Short mmCIF file of C-alpha atoms and ligand atoms in Angstrom, two decimals:
data_model
loop_
_atom_site.label_atom_id
_atom_site.label_comp_id
_atom_site.label_asym_id
_atom_site.label_seq_id
_atom_site.Cartn_x
_atom_site.Cartn_y
_atom_site.Cartn_z
CA MET A 192 105.17 164.78 100.03
CA PHE A 193 101.58 163.87 100.82
CA THR A 194 101.86 160.60 98.88
CA SER A 195 104.94 159.43 100.71
CA VAL A 196 103.29 160.06 104.09
CA LEU A 197 100.34 158.00 102.98
CA ILE A 198 102.59 155.12 101.94
CA ILE A 199 104.38 155.16 105.28
CA LEU A 200 101.06 155.10 107.12
CA CYS A 201 99.90 152.16 105.03
CA GLY A 202 103.18 150.40 105.75
CA VAL A 203 102.60 150.77 109.46
CA PHE A 204 98.87 150.23 109.78
CA GLY A 205 98.11 148.35 106.59
CA VAL A 206 99.33 144.92 107.73
CA GLU A 207 96.54 142.59 108.70
CA THR A 208 97.33 139.25 110.26
CA ASP A 209 94.51 136.81 110.77
CA VAL A 210 94.43 134.09 113.41
CA MET A 211 96.12 130.84 112.43
CA LYS A 212 93.50 128.52 110.99
CA LYS A 213 93.72 124.86 112.00
CA VAL A 214 93.08 122.51 109.10
CA PHE A 215 92.59 118.77 109.52
CA VAL A 216 92.59 116.65 106.36
CA THR A 217 92.62 113.00 105.33
CA GLU A 218 95.52 111.51 103.38
CA GLY A 219 94.73 111.26 99.68
CA ASP A 220 92.43 114.31 99.63
CA ASP A 221 92.84 117.29 97.32
CA VAL A 222 92.89 120.37 99.54
CA THR A 223 92.30 124.03 98.72
CA LEU A 224 93.72 126.75 100.96
CA HIS A 225 91.62 129.86 100.36
CA THR A 226 93.03 133.37 100.15
CA GLY A 227 89.63 135.00 100.68
CA VAL A 228 90.20 136.96 97.45
CA SER A 229 87.12 136.85 95.21
CA ILE A 230 88.75 137.98 91.99
CA MET A 231 92.44 138.55 91.22
CA LYS A 232 93.42 141.92 89.77
CA ASP A 233 96.47 142.76 87.72
CA ASP A 234 98.18 144.65 90.55
CA VAL A 235 97.60 142.12 93.33
CA GLN A 236 100.45 139.78 94.22
CA ILE A 237 100.07 136.63 96.30
CA LEU A 238 102.96 134.64 97.75
CA TRP A 239 102.43 131.17 99.25
CA MET A 240 104.99 130.00 101.81
CA PHE A 241 105.38 126.63 103.50
CA GLY A 242 107.48 125.09 106.29
CA ARG A 243 107.12 122.22 108.76
CA LYS A 244 107.77 124.55 111.72
CA ASN A 245 107.90 127.96 110.07
CA PRO A 246 106.36 129.04 106.75
CA ASP A 247 109.61 130.41 105.30
CA THR A 248 109.92 128.77 101.86
CA LEU A 249 108.22 130.21 98.80
CA ILE A 250 106.25 127.50 96.98
CA ALA A 251 103.90 129.46 94.70
CA GLU A 252 103.21 132.96 93.51
CA ILE A 253 100.73 134.84 91.38
CA TYR A 254 101.76 138.24 90.03
CA LYS A 255 100.25 140.25 87.18
CA LEU A 256 97.84 137.31 86.78
CA LYS A 257 100.72 134.93 86.01
CA ILE A 258 101.15 131.80 88.13
CA TYR A 259 104.57 130.59 89.24
CA ILE A 260 104.91 127.23 91.01
CA PHE A 261 108.17 126.68 92.89
CA ASP A 262 107.59 123.07 93.89
CA GLY A 263 111.30 122.40 93.39
CA HIS A 264 111.99 124.40 96.58
CA VAL A 265 110.45 121.70 98.78
CA SER A 266 110.88 118.18 97.45
CA VAL A 267 107.65 116.85 99.02
CA MET A 268 105.66 119.43 97.00
CA LYS A 269 106.93 118.22 93.61
CA GLY A 270 104.01 117.85 91.18
CA LYS A 271 101.47 118.43 93.98
CA LEU A 272 100.69 122.13 93.64
CA GLN A 273 98.25 124.15 91.60
CA MET A 274 96.88 127.63 91.98
CA ASP A 275 93.43 128.96 91.22
CA SER A 276 93.99 131.87 88.82
CA GLN A 277 90.71 133.57 89.87
CA THR A 278 91.38 133.66 93.61
CA GLY A 279 95.05 132.83 94.10
CA SER A 280 94.01 129.93 96.35
CA LEU A 281 96.52 127.10 96.64
CA ILE A 282 95.50 123.56 95.72
CA ILE A 283 97.47 120.57 97.01
CA ARG A 284 96.69 117.31 95.23
CA ASN A 285 96.64 113.87 96.87
CA ILE A 286 97.93 115.12 100.18
CA SER A 287 99.99 112.96 102.56
CA SER A 288 101.46 113.35 106.04
CA VAL A 289 104.65 114.96 104.66
CA HIS A 290 102.49 117.97 103.77
CA SER A 291 101.60 118.66 107.41
CA GLY A 292 102.99 122.01 108.54
CA LEU A 293 102.42 125.73 108.35
CA TYR A 294 101.22 127.56 105.25
CA LYS A 295 101.04 131.30 104.78
CA ALA A 296 99.58 133.43 102.00
CA GLN A 297 100.90 136.96 101.74
CA ILE A 298 98.41 139.05 99.78
CA ILE A 299 100.05 142.24 98.60
CA ASN A 300 97.78 144.99 97.32
CA THR A 301 97.66 148.57 98.50
CA THR A 302 97.94 146.86 101.87
CA THR A 303 99.38 143.50 102.85
CA LYS A 304 97.24 140.75 104.33
CA TYR A 305 98.20 137.34 105.63
CA ARG A 306 96.29 134.10 105.74
CA ARG A 307 97.90 131.42 107.90
CA PHE A 308 97.08 127.74 108.15
CA ASN A 309 98.27 125.03 110.53
CA PHE A 310 97.79 121.88 108.63
CA THR A 311 97.57 118.34 110.04
CA VAL A 312 97.15 115.38 107.70
CA TYR A 313 95.64 112.19 109.13
CA ALA A 314 95.62 108.68 107.70
CA PRO A 315 92.13 107.20 107.26
CA VAL A 316 91.11 105.09 110.27
CA SER A 317 90.88 101.31 109.87
CA LEU A 318 87.55 99.48 110.08
CA PRO A 319 87.01 98.12 113.62
CA VAL A 320 86.73 94.33 113.85
CA ILE A 321 84.47 92.67 116.43
CA ALA A 322 85.37 89.17 117.65
CA SER A 323 83.63 86.93 120.16
CA SER A 324 85.69 86.36 123.24
CA SER A 325 86.33 82.80 124.37
CA VAL A 326 86.00 83.88 127.99
CA VAL A 327 82.62 82.73 129.31
CA SER A 328 81.20 84.19 132.47
CA VAL A 329 77.80 84.07 134.06
CA CYS A 330 75.51 87.00 134.25
CA GLN A 331 74.10 88.47 137.42
CA THR A 332 70.55 89.31 136.39
CA SER A 333 67.69 88.32 138.67
CA ASP A 334 66.38 85.79 136.17
CA CYS A 335 69.72 84.06 136.08
CA GLN A 336 70.11 84.07 139.84
CA LYS A 337 66.96 81.95 140.02
CA TYR A 338 68.75 79.13 138.20
CA PRO A 339 72.32 79.36 139.43
CA ALA A 340 73.10 75.71 138.82
CA SER A 341 72.56 75.44 135.12
CA CYS A 342 72.27 79.09 134.42
CA ILE A 343 69.83 78.14 131.71
CA ASP A 344 66.17 78.61 132.48
CA PRO A 345 63.95 75.51 132.18
CA ASP A 346 62.22 76.76 129.05
CA GLU A 347 65.53 77.71 127.54
CA SER A 348 64.11 81.02 126.51
CA PHE A 349 67.28 82.71 127.60
CA SER A 350 70.86 81.97 128.47
CA CYS A 351 72.82 83.37 131.36
CA GLU A 352 76.11 83.33 129.61
CA VAL A 353 77.52 86.79 129.28
CA CYS A 354 78.25 87.72 125.72
CA ALA A 355 81.85 88.96 125.76
CA VAL A 356 83.23 90.58 122.64
CA MET A 357 86.38 92.42 121.73
CA CYS A 358 86.63 95.27 119.25
CA SER A 359 90.00 96.03 117.63
CA ALA A 360 91.35 98.56 115.15
CA ASP A 361 94.75 99.80 113.99
CA ASN A 362 96.13 102.65 116.01
CA GLY A 363 97.26 105.93 114.41
CA ALA A 364 97.63 109.62 115.17
CA ASP A 365 94.85 110.75 117.55
CA VAL A 366 92.81 107.58 116.99
CA SER A 367 90.30 106.50 119.63
CA LEU A 368 88.17 103.39 119.79
CA SER A 369 84.74 103.45 121.48
CA TRP A 370 81.79 101.23 122.21
CA PHE A 371 78.37 102.82 121.83
CA LYS A 372 75.00 101.54 123.01
CA ASN A 373 72.44 103.31 120.86
CA ASN A 374 73.79 106.90 121.04
CA GLU A 375 75.51 106.55 124.38
CA ARG A 376 79.27 106.06 124.59
CA LEU A 377 80.01 103.17 126.97
CA ASN A 378 83.78 103.15 126.90
CA GLN A 379 86.72 104.59 125.02
CA THR A 380 90.41 103.85 124.64
CA SER A 381 93.43 105.36 122.91
CA SER A 382 97.17 104.95 123.12
CA PRO A 383 100.22 107.04 122.22
CA ASP A 384 101.96 103.80 121.16
CA ARG A 385 101.25 103.56 117.44
CA ASN A 386 102.82 100.12 117.19
CA ILE A 387 100.07 98.24 119.00
CA SER A 388 96.50 98.01 117.79
CA LEU A 389 93.71 99.35 119.98
CA SER A 390 91.20 97.00 121.52
CA LEU A 391 88.26 97.38 123.85
CA SER A 392 86.10 94.69 125.40
CA LEU A 393 82.36 94.71 125.96
CA GLU A 394 80.16 92.43 128.03
CA ILE A 395 76.44 92.13 127.44
CA GLN A 396 74.56 90.54 130.29
CA GLU A 397 71.48 89.41 128.46
CA ARG A 398 69.71 89.65 125.19
CA ASN A 399 68.22 93.07 124.57
CA ASN A 400 67.04 95.32 121.81
CA ASN A 401 69.80 97.87 122.01
CA THR A 402 72.12 98.53 119.12
CA TYR A 403 75.79 98.14 120.01
CA TYR A 404 78.51 99.48 117.77
CA CYS A 405 82.23 100.05 117.84
CA VAL A 406 83.70 103.24 116.34
CA ALA A 407 87.29 104.01 115.36
CA ALA A 408 87.70 107.78 115.04
CA ASN A 409 90.33 110.46 114.49
CA PRO A 410 89.71 114.20 114.01
CA VAL A 411 88.95 113.78 110.30
CA ASN A 412 87.02 110.56 109.92
CA ASN A 413 85.50 107.55 111.62
CA LEU A 414 84.35 104.04 110.78
CA THR A 415 81.71 101.99 112.55
CA THR A 416 81.11 98.25 112.92
CA GLN A 417 77.83 97.14 114.45
CA LEU A 418 77.58 94.16 116.77
CA ASN A 419 75.58 91.37 115.20
CA PHE A 420 73.83 89.32 117.91
CA GLN A 421 73.47 86.25 115.67
CA GLU A 422 77.15 86.20 114.88
CA HIS A 423 78.82 87.57 118.01
CA CYS A 424 76.39 86.52 120.75
CA PRO A 425 74.97 83.16 119.62
CA GLN A 426 74.17 82.35 123.27
CA HIS A 427 71.72 85.26 123.20
CA THR A 428 69.95 84.27 120.03
CA SER A 429 68.90 80.70 120.77
C1 NAG B 771 98.62 109.52 95.99
O1 NAG B 771 99.87 109.48 96.68
C2 NAG B 771 100.25 108.18 97.12
C3 NAG B 771 101.56 108.32 97.88
O2 NAG B 771 101.46 109.31 98.84
C4 NAG B 771 100.38 107.25 95.93
O3 NAG B 771 100.70 105.95 96.39
C5 NAG B 771 99.08 107.23 95.15
O4 NAG B 771 99.22 106.44 93.98
C6 NAG B 771 98.67 108.64 94.76
N1 NAG B 771 97.34 108.60 94.15
C7 NAG B 771 97.05 109.27 93.06
C8 NAG B 771 95.64 109.16 92.56
O5 NAG B 771 97.87 109.95 92.48
C1 NAG B 772 93.07 145.82 96.37
O1 NAG B 772 92.90 147.13 96.80
C2 NAG B 772 91.83 147.80 96.16
C3 NAG B 772 91.86 149.25 96.61
O2 NAG B 772 91.98 149.34 98.02
C4 NAG B 772 90.53 147.11 96.49
O3 NAG B 772 89.46 147.75 95.84
C5 NAG B 772 90.61 145.66 96.04
O4 NAG B 772 89.45 144.96 96.44
C6 NAG B 772 91.83 144.99 96.64
N1 NAG B 772 91.94 143.66 96.07
C7 NAG B 772 92.23 142.58 96.78
C8 NAG B 772 92.35 141.30 96.03
O5 NAG B 772 92.38 142.61 98.00
C1 NAG B 773 100.03 123.39 114.80
O1 NAG B 773 99.19 122.34 115.21
C2 NAG B 773 99.90 121.31 115.90
C3 NAG B 773 98.93 120.15 116.14
O2 NAG B 773 97.65 120.58 116.50
C4 NAG B 773 100.48 121.87 117.18
O3 NAG B 773 101.19 120.87 117.86
C5 NAG B 773 101.41 123.02 116.83
O4 NAG B 773 101.89 123.63 118.02
C6 NAG B 773 100.71 124.06 115.99
N1 NAG B 773 101.68 125.04 115.55
C7 NAG B 773 101.48 126.35 115.65
C8 NAG B 773 102.59 127.24 115.18
O5 NAG B 773 100.44 126.82 116.10
C1 NAG B 774 86.42 100.40 129.87
O1 NAG B 774 87.65 99.88 129.38
C2 NAG B 774 88.63 99.69 130.41
C3 NAG B 774 89.90 99.27 129.71
O2 NAG B 774 89.69 98.24 128.80
C4 NAG B 774 88.12 98.65 131.40
O3 NAG B 774 89.07 98.51 132.43
C5 NAG B 774 86.80 99.12 131.96
O4 NAG B 774 86.27 98.13 132.79
C6 NAG B 774 85.82 99.43 130.85
N1 NAG B 774 84.63 100.01 131.40
C7 NAG B 774 83.42 99.59 131.07
C8 NAG B 774 82.27 100.35 131.66
O5 NAG B 774 83.23 98.66 130.28
C1 NAG B 775 107.48 101.51 117.21
O1 NAG B 775 108.23 100.79 116.24
C2 NAG B 775 109.36 101.47 115.72
C3 NAG B 775 109.99 100.64 114.62
O2 NAG B 775 109.23 99.53 114.31
C4 NAG B 775 110.35 101.75 116.87
O3 NAG B 775 111.45 102.47 116.36
C5 NAG B 775 109.64 102.56 117.95
O4 NAG B 775 110.51 102.73 119.05
C6 NAG B 775 108.37 101.85 118.41
N1 NAG B 775 107.66 102.73 119.33
C7 NAG B 775 107.21 102.32 120.49
C8 NAG B 775 106.51 103.35 121.33
O5 NAG B 775 107.32 101.17 120.88
C1 NAG B 776 62.51 93.49 121.95
O1 NAG B 776 61.52 93.96 121.05
C2 NAG B 776 60.49 93.02 120.80
C3 NAG B 776 59.55 93.56 119.74
O2 NAG B 776 59.75 94.92 119.53
C4 NAG B 776 59.74 92.76 122.11
O3 NAG B 776 58.71 91.78 121.90
C5 NAG B 776 60.73 92.22 123.15
O4 NAG B 776 60.09 92.05 124.39
C6 NAG B 776 61.89 93.19 123.32
N1 NAG B 776 62.88 92.55 124.17
C7 NAG B 776 63.54 93.21 125.14
C8 NAG B 776 64.53 92.45 125.92
O5 NAG B 776 63.34 94.40 125.37
C1 NAG B 777 81.78 110.39 112.85
O1 NAG B 777 81.77 111.33 111.77
C2 NAG B 777 80.56 112.05 111.65
C3 NAG B 777 80.69 112.97 110.46
O2 NAG B 777 81.29 112.32 109.40
C4 NAG B 777 80.31 112.85 112.92
O3 NAG B 777 79.06 113.51 112.81
C5 NAG B 777 80.29 111.92 114.11
O4 NAG B 777 80.16 112.69 115.29
C6 NAG B 777 81.57 111.11 114.18
N1 NAG B 777 81.46 110.15 115.26
C7 NAG B 777 82.43 109.97 116.15
C8 NAG B 777 82.17 108.95 117.20
O5 NAG B 777 83.49 110.58 116.13
#
């Protein structure tokens, strides 16, 4: 009698649901989803479920220390899954965007716990490319305004041509493209249209010692290309 009351109480109060954990990963990575269990015991059972919108399909299980992989239940999981026999954590090899979705571990012991993951897989960003623009305009600095006709000072120690460059990178999910001057972001662009590449222009009025760089970034990685004055602003390196 006492035992059955205890079981009922556990059934009611023993369910722990954690907050859904957001996981951002890069395509091609091997990813481990942790159960939080430090060492599996004989009488602990763990069920791993997956679904794009709802984690309702069983993909792996560990019970009495035996591992069962049901990667046939979801075709995109075929050959991708492993389980850590010590912790019951799920390992997904060489992940790609088809593995985005919701994952749930049901950890059944004297009580039942859940671990839930919302998983978004991003492609690596492309390296930004900087190109000199053919558009030539004249800068507005005080030095240049002294010589409006030629826009070249008599000693030719500087040029008043604005250095105009364009940075471009492939678009993708949540990709943004930015220009930085030293650590300061000058400008940023992004577009929901994945079919066009992103581009962002920059004009530098006169030669200076700042470092300019263009960064393509998504939530999981970023790549940087630095402006090279010799190459991109020859008018500023005479
Ligand atoms: C990873 O998966 C991609 C397809 O998603 C495949 O082209 C590539 O060869 C795989 N890499 C490895 C190391 O298995
Ligand atoms: C299972 O329950 C026992 C008794 O409550 C506890 O000592 C043990 O740590 C639990 N194991 C796991 C993996 O949660
Ligand atoms: C999972 O994350 C995606 C992208 O961040 C979001 O659109 C979606 O609503 C989330 N799903 C749940 C069930 O929280
Ligand atoms: C930032 O980029 C937008 C779009 O290309 C452009 O209209 C704007 O002038 C730029 N701002 C600066 C400070 O360069
Ligand atoms: C992007 O291209 C695909 C096929 O190439 C097309 O189906 C889709 O409508 C395009 N999207 C936009 C926003 O133009
Ligand atoms: C750039 O740095 C050099 C040496 O550090 C200095 O001589 C020069 O005046 C600086 N130029 C500008 C535009 O700040
Ligand atoms: C680029 O990634 C690094 C970590 O890899 C991060 O510290 C930095 O803030 C990121 N930069 C941008 C512009 O997203």
